[in-house]
mmCIF file of N, CA and C in Angstrom:
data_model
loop_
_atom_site.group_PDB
_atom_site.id
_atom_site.type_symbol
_atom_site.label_atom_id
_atom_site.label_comp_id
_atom_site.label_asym_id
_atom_site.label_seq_id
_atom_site.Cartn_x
_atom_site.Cartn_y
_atom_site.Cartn_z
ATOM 1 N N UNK R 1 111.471 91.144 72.765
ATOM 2 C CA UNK R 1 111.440 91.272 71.338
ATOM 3 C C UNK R 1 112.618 92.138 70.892
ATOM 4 N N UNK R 2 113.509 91.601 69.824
ATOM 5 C CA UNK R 2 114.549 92.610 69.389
ATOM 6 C C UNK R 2 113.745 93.469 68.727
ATOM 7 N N UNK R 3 114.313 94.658 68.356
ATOM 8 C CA UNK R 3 114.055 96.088 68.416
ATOM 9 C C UNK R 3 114.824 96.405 67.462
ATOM 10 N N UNK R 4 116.116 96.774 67.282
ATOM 11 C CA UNK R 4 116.922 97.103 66.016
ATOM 12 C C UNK R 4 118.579 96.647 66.417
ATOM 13 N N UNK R 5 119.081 96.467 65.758
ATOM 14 C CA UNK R 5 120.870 96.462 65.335
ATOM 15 C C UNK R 5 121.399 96.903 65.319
ATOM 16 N N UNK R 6 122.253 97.969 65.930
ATOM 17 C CA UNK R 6 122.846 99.311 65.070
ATOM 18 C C UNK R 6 124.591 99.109 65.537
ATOM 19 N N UNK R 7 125.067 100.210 64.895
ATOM 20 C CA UNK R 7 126.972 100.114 65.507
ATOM 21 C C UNK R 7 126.573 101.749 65.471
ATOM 22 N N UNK R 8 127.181 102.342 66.325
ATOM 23 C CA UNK R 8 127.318 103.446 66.194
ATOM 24 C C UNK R 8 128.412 103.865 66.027
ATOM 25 N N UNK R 9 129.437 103.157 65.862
ATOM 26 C CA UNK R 9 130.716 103.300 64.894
ATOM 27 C C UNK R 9 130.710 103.351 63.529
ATOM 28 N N UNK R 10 129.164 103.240 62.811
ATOM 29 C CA UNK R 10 128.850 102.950 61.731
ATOM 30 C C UNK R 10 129.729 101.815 60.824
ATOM 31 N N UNK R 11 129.376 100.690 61.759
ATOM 32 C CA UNK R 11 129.952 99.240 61.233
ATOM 33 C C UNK R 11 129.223 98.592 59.710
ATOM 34 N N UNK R 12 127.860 99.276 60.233
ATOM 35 C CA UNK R 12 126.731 98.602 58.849
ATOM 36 C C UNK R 12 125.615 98.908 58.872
ATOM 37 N N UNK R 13 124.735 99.353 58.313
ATOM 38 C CA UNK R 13 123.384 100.145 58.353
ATOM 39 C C UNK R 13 122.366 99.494 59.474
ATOM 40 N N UNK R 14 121.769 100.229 60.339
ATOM 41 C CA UNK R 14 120.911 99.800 61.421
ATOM 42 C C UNK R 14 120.025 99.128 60.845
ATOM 43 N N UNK R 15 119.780 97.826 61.457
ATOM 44 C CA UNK R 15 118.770 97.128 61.207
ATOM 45 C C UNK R 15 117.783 97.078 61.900
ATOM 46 N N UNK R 16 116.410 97.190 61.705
ATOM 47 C CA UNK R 16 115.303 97.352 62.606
ATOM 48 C C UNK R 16 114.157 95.749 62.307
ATOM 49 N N UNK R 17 113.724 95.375 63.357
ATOM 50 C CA UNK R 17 113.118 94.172 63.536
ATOM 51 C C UNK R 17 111.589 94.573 63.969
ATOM 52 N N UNK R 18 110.288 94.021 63.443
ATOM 53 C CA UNK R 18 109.371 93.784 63.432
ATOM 54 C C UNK R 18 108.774 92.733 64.371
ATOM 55 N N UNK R 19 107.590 93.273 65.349
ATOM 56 C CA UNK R 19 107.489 92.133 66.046
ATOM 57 C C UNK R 19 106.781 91.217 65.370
ATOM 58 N N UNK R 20 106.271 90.054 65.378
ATOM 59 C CA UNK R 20 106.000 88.637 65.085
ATOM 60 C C UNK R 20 107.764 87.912 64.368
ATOM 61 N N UNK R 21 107.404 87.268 63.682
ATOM 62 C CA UNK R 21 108.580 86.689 62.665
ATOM 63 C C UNK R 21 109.073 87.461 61.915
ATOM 64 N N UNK R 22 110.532 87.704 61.884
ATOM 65 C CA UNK R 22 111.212 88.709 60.644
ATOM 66 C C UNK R 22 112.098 87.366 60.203
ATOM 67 N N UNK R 23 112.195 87.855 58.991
ATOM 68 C CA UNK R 23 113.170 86.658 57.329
ATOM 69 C C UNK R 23 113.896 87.630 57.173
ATOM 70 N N UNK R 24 115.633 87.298 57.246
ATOM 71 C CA UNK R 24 116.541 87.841 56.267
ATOM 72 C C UNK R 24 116.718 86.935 55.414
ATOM 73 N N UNK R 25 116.359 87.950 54.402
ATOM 74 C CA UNK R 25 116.228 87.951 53.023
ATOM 75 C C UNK R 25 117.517 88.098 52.117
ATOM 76 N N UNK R 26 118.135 87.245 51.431
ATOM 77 C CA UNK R 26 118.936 87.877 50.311
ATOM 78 C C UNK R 26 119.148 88.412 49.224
ATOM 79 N N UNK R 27 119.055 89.518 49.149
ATOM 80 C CA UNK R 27 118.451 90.308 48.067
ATOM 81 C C UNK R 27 119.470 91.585 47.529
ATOM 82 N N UNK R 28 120.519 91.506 46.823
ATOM 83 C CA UNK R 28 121.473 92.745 46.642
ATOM 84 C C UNK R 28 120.418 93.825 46.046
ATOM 85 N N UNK R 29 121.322 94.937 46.384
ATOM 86 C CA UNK R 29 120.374 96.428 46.293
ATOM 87 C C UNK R 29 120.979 96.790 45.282
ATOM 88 N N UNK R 30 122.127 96.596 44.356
ATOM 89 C CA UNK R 30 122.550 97.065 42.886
ATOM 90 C C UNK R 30 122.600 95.538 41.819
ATOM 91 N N UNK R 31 122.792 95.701 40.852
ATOM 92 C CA UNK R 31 123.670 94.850 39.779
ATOM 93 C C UNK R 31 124.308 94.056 40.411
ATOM 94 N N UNK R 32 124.277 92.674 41.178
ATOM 95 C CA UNK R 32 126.120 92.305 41.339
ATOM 96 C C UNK R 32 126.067 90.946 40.495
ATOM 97 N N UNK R 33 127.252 90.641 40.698
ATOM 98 C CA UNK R 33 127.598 89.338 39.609
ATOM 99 C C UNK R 33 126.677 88.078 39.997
ATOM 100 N N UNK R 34 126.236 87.196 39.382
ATOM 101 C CA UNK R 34 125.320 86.002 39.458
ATOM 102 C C UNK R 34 125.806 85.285 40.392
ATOM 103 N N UNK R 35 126.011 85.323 41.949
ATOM 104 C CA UNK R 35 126.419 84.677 42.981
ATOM 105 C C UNK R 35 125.121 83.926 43.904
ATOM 106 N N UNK R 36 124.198 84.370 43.062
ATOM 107 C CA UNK R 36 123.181 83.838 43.867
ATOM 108 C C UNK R 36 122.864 84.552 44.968
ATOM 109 N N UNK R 37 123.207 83.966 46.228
ATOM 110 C CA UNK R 37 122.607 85.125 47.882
ATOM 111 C C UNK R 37 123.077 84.509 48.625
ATOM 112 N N UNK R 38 124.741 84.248 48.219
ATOM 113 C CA UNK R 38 126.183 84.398 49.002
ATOM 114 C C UNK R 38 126.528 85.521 49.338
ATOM 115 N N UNK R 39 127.556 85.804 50.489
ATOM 116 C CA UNK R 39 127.974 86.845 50.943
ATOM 117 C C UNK R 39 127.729 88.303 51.046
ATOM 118 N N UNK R 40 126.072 88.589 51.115
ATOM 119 C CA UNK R 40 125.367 89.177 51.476
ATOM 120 C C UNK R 40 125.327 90.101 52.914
ATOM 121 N N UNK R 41 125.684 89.123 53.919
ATOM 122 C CA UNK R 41 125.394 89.303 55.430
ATOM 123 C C UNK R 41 124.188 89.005 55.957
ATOM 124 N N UNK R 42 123.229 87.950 55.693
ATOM 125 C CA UNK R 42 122.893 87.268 56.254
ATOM 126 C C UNK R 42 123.642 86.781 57.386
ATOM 127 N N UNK R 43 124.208 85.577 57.455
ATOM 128 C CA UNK R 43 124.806 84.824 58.747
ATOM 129 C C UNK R 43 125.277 85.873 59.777
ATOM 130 N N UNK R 44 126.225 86.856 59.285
ATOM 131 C CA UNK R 44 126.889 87.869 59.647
ATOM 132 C C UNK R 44 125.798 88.660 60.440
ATOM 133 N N UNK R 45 124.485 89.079 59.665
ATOM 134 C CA UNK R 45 123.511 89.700 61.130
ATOM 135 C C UNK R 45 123.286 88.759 62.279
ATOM 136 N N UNK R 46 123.056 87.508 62.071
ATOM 137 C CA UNK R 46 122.567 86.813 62.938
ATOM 138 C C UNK R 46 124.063 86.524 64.233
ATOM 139 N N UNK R 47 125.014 86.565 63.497
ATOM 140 C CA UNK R 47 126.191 86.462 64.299
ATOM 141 C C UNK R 47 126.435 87.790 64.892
ATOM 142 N N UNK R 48 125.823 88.853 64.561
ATOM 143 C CA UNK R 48 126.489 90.169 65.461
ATOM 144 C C UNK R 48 125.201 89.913 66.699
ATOM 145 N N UNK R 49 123.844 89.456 66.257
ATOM 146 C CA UNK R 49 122.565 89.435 66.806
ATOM 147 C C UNK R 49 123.250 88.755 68.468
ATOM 148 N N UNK R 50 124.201 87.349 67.785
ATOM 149 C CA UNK R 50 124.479 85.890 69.089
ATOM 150 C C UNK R 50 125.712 86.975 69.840
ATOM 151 N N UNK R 51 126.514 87.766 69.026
ATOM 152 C CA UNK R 51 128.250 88.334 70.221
ATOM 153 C C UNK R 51 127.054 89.623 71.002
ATOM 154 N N UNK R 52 126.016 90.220 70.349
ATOM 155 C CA UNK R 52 125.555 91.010 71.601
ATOM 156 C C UNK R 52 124.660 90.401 72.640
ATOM 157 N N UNK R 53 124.190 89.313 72.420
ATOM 158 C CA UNK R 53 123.416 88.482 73.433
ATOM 159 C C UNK R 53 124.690 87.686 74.328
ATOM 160 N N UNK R 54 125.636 87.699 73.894
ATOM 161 C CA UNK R 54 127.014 86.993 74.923
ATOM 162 C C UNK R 54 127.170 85.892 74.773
ATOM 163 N N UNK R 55 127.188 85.541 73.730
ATOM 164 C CA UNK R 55 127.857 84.221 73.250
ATOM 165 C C UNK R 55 129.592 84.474 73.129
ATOM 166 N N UNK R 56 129.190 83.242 73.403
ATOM 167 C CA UNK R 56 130.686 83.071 73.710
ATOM 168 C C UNK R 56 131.270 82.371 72.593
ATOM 169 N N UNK R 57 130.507 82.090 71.628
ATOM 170 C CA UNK R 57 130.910 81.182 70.145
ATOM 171 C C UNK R 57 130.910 82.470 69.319
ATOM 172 N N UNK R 58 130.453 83.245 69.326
ATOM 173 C CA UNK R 58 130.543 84.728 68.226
ATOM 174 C C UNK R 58 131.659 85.245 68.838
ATOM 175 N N UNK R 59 132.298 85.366 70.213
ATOM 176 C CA UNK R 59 133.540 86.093 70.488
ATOM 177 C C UNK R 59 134.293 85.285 69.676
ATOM 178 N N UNK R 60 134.554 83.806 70.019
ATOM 179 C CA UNK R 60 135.341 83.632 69.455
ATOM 180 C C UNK R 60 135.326 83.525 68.326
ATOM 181 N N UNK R 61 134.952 83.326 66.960
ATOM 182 C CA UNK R 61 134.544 83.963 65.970
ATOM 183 C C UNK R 61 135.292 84.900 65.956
ATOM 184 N N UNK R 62 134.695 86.273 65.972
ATOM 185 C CA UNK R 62 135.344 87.382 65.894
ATOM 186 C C UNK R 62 136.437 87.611 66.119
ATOM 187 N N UNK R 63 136.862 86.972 67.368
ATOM 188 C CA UNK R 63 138.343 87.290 67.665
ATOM 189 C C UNK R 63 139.214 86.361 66.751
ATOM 190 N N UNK R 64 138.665 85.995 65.517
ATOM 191 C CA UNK R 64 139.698 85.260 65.114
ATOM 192 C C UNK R 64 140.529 86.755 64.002
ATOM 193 N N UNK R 65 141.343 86.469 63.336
ATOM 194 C CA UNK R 65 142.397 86.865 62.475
ATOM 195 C C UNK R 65 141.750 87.630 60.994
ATOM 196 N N UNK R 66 140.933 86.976 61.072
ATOM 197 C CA UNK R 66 140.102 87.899 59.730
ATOM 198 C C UNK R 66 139.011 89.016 59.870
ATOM 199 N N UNK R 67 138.755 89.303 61.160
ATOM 200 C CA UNK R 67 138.045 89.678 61.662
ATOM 201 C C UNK R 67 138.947 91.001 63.039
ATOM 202 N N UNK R 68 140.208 91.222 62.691
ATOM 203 C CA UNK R 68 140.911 91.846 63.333
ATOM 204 C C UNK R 68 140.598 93.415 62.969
ATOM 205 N N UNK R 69 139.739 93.737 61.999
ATOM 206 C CA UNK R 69 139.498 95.341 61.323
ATOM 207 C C UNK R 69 138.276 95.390 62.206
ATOM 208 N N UNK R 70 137.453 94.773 63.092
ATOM 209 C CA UNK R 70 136.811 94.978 64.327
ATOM 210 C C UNK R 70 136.742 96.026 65.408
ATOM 211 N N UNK R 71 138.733 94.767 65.705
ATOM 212 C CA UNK R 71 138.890 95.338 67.003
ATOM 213 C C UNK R 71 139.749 96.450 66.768
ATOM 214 N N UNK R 72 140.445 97.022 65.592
ATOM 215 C CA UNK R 72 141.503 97.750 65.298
ATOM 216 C C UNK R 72 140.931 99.257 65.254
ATOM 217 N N UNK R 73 139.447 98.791 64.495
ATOM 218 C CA UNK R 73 138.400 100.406 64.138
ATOM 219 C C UNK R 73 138.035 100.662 65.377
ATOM 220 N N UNK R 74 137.985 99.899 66.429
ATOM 221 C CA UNK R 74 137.103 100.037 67.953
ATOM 222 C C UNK R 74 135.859 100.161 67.508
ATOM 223 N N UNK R 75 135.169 99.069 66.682
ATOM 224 C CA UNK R 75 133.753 99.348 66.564
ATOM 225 C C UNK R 75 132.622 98.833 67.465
ATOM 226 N N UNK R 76 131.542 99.060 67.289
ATOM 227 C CA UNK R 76 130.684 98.572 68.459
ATOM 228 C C UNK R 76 129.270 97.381 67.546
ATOM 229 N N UNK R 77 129.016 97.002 68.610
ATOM 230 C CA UNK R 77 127.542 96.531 68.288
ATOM 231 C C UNK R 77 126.487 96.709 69.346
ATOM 232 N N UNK R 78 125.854 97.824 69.066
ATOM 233 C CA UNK R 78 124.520 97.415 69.968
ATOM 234 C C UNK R 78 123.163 96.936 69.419
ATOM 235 N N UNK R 79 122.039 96.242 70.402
ATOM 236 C CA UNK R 79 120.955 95.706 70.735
ATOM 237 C C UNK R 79 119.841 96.807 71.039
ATOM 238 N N UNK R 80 119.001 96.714 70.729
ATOM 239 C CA UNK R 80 117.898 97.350 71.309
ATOM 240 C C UNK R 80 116.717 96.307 71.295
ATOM 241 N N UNK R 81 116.147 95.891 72.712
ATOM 242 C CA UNK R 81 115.177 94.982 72.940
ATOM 243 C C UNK R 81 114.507 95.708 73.979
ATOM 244 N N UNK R 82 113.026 94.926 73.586
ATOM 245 C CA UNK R 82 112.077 95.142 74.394
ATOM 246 C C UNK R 82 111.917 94.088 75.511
ATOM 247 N N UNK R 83 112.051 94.019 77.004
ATOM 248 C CA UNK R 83 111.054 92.735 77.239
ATOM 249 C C UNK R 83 109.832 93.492 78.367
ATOM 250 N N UNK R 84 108.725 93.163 77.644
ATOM 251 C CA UNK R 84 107.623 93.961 78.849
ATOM 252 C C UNK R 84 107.509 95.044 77.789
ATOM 253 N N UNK R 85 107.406 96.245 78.597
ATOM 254 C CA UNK R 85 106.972 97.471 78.476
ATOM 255 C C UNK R 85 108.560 98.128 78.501
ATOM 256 N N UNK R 86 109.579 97.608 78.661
ATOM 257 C CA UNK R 86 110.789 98.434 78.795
ATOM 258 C C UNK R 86 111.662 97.989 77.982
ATOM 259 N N UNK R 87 112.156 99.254 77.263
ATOM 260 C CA UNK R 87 113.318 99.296 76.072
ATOM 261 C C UNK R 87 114.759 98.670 76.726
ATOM 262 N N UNK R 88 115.597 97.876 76.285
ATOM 263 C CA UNK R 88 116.925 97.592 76.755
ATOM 264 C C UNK R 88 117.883 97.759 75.723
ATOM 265 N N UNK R 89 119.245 98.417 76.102
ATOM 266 C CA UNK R 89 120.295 98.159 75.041
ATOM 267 C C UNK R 89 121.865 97.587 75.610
ATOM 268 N N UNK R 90 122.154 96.623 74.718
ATOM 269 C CA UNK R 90 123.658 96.148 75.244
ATOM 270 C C UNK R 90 124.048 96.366 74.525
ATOM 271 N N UNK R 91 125.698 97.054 74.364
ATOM 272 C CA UNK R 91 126.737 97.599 73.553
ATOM 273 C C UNK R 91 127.796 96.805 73.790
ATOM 274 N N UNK R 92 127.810 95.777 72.549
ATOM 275 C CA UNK R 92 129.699 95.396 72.818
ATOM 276 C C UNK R 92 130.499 95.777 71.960
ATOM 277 N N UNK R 93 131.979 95.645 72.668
ATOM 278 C CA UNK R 93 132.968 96.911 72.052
ATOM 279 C C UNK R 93 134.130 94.970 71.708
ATOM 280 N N UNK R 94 134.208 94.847 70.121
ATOM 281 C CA UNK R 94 134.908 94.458 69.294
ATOM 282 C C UNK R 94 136.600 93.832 70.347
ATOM 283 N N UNK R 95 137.065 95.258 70.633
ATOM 284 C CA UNK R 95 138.278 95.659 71.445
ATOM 285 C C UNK R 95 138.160 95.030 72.740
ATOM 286 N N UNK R 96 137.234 95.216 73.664
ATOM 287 C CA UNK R 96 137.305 94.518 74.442
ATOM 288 C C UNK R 96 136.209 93.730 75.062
ATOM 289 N N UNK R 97 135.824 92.245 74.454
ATOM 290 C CA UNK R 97 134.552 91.679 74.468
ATOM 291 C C UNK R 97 134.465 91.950 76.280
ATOM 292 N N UNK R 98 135.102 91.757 77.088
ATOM 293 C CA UNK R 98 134.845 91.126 78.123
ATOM 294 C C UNK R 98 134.092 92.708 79.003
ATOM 295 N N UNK R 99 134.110 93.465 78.759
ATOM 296 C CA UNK R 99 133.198 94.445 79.014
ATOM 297 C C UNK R 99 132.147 94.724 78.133
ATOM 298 N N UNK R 100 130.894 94.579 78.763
ATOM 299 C CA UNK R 100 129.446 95.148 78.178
ATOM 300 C C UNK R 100 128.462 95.975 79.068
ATOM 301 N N UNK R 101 128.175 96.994 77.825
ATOM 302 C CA UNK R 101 127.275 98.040 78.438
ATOM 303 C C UNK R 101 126.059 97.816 78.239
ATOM 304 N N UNK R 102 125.157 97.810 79.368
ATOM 305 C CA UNK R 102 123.927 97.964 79.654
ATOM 306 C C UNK R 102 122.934 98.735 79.877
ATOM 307 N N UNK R 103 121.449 99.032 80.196
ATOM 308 C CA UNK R 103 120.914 99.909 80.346
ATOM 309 C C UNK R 103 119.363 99.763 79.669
ATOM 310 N N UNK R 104 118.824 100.784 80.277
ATOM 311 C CA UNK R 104 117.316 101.316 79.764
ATOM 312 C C UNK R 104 117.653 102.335 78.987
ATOM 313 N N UNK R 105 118.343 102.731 79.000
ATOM 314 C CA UNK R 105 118.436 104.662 77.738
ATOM 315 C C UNK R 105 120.067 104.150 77.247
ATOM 316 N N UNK R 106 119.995 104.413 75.987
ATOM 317 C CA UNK R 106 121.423 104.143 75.259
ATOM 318 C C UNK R 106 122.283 104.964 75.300
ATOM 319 N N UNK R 107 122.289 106.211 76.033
ATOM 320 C CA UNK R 107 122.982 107.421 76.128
ATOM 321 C C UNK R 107 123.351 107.461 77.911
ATOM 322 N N UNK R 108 122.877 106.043 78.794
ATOM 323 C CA UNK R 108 123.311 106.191 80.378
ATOM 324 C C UNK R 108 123.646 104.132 80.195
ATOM 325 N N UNK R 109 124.506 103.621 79.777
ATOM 326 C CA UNK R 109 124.557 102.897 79.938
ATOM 327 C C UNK R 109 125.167 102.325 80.953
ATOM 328 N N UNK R 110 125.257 101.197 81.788
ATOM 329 C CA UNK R 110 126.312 100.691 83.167
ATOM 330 C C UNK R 110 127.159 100.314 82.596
ATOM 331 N N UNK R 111 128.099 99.755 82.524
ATOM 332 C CA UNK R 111 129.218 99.122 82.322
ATOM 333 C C UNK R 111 128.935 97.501 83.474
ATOM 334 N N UNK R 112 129.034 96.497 82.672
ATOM 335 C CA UNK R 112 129.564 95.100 83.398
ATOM 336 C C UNK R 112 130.187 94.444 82.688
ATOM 337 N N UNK R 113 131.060 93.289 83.574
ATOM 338 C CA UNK R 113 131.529 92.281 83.204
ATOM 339 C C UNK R 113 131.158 91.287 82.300
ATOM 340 N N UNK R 114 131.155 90.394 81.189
ATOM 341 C CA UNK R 114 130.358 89.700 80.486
ATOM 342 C C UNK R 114 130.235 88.613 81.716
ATOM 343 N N UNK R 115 130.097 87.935 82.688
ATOM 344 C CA UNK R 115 129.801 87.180 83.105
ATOM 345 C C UNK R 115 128.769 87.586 84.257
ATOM 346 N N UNK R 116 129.219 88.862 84.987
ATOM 347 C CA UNK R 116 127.912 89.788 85.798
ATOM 348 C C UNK R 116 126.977 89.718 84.791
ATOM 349 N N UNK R 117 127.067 90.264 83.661
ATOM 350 C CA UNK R 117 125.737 90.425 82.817
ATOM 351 C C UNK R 117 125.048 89.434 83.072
ATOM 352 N N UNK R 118 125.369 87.977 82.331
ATOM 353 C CA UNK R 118 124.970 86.876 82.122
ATOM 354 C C UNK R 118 124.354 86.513 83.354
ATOM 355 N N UNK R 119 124.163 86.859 84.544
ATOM 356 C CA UNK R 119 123.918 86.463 85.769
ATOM 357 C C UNK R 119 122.693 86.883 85.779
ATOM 358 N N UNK R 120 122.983 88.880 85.623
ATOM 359 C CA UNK R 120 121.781 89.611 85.558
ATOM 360 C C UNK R 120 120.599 89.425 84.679
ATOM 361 N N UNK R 121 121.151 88.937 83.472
ATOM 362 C CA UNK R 121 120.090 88.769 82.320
ATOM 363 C C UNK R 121 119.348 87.386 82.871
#
């Protein structure tokens, strides 16, 4: 079960997940212009959700050209999931997808390869 969202680069406010079914919702938090519940960040959570699970369609994504204030800030994305009884977190670093950090405690993470991971997971 995901658990929460966070950057600790402070990329974008931690998001925390509920177990059964969670809905992102589009809903602006001030006044904004009549756009409806465009460019919100919807897609955008669900796409940071797919580059920390190791997709390989969100790297590339990201690594495209508009998306270069990523890798330039060195920001992060981590995961916090449950499976069982034990907390997990993966941290990927923008800068360099092809390393991801792993772990039970978010403060002792391992370091692997994105393709070791993928083995391990």
């Amino acid at each position: 079960m995901l658990t929460k969202l966070y950057s600790q680069t402070g990329l974008f406010n931690p998001v925390s997940f509920q177990s059964g079914i969670n809905i992102i919702s589009g809903n602006y938090s001030d006044d904004k212009e009549a756009r409806g519940i465009n460019g919100i960040g919807k897609s955008s959570l669900v796409r940071l959700i797919d580059f920390a699970l190791l997709s390989g369609k969100a790297e590339k994504r990201f690594n495209q050209d508009k998306y270069s204030f990523l890798r330039e800030g060195a920001h992060t994305v981590t995961l916090e999931f449950q499976m069982g009884n034990q907390t997990h977190f993966i941290e990927r670093r923008f800068a360099d997808p092809r390393i991801v950090s792993f772990g039970e405690h978010s403060d002792r993470l391992n370091e692997y390869e994105r393709p070791e991971l993928l083995d391990i997971l």
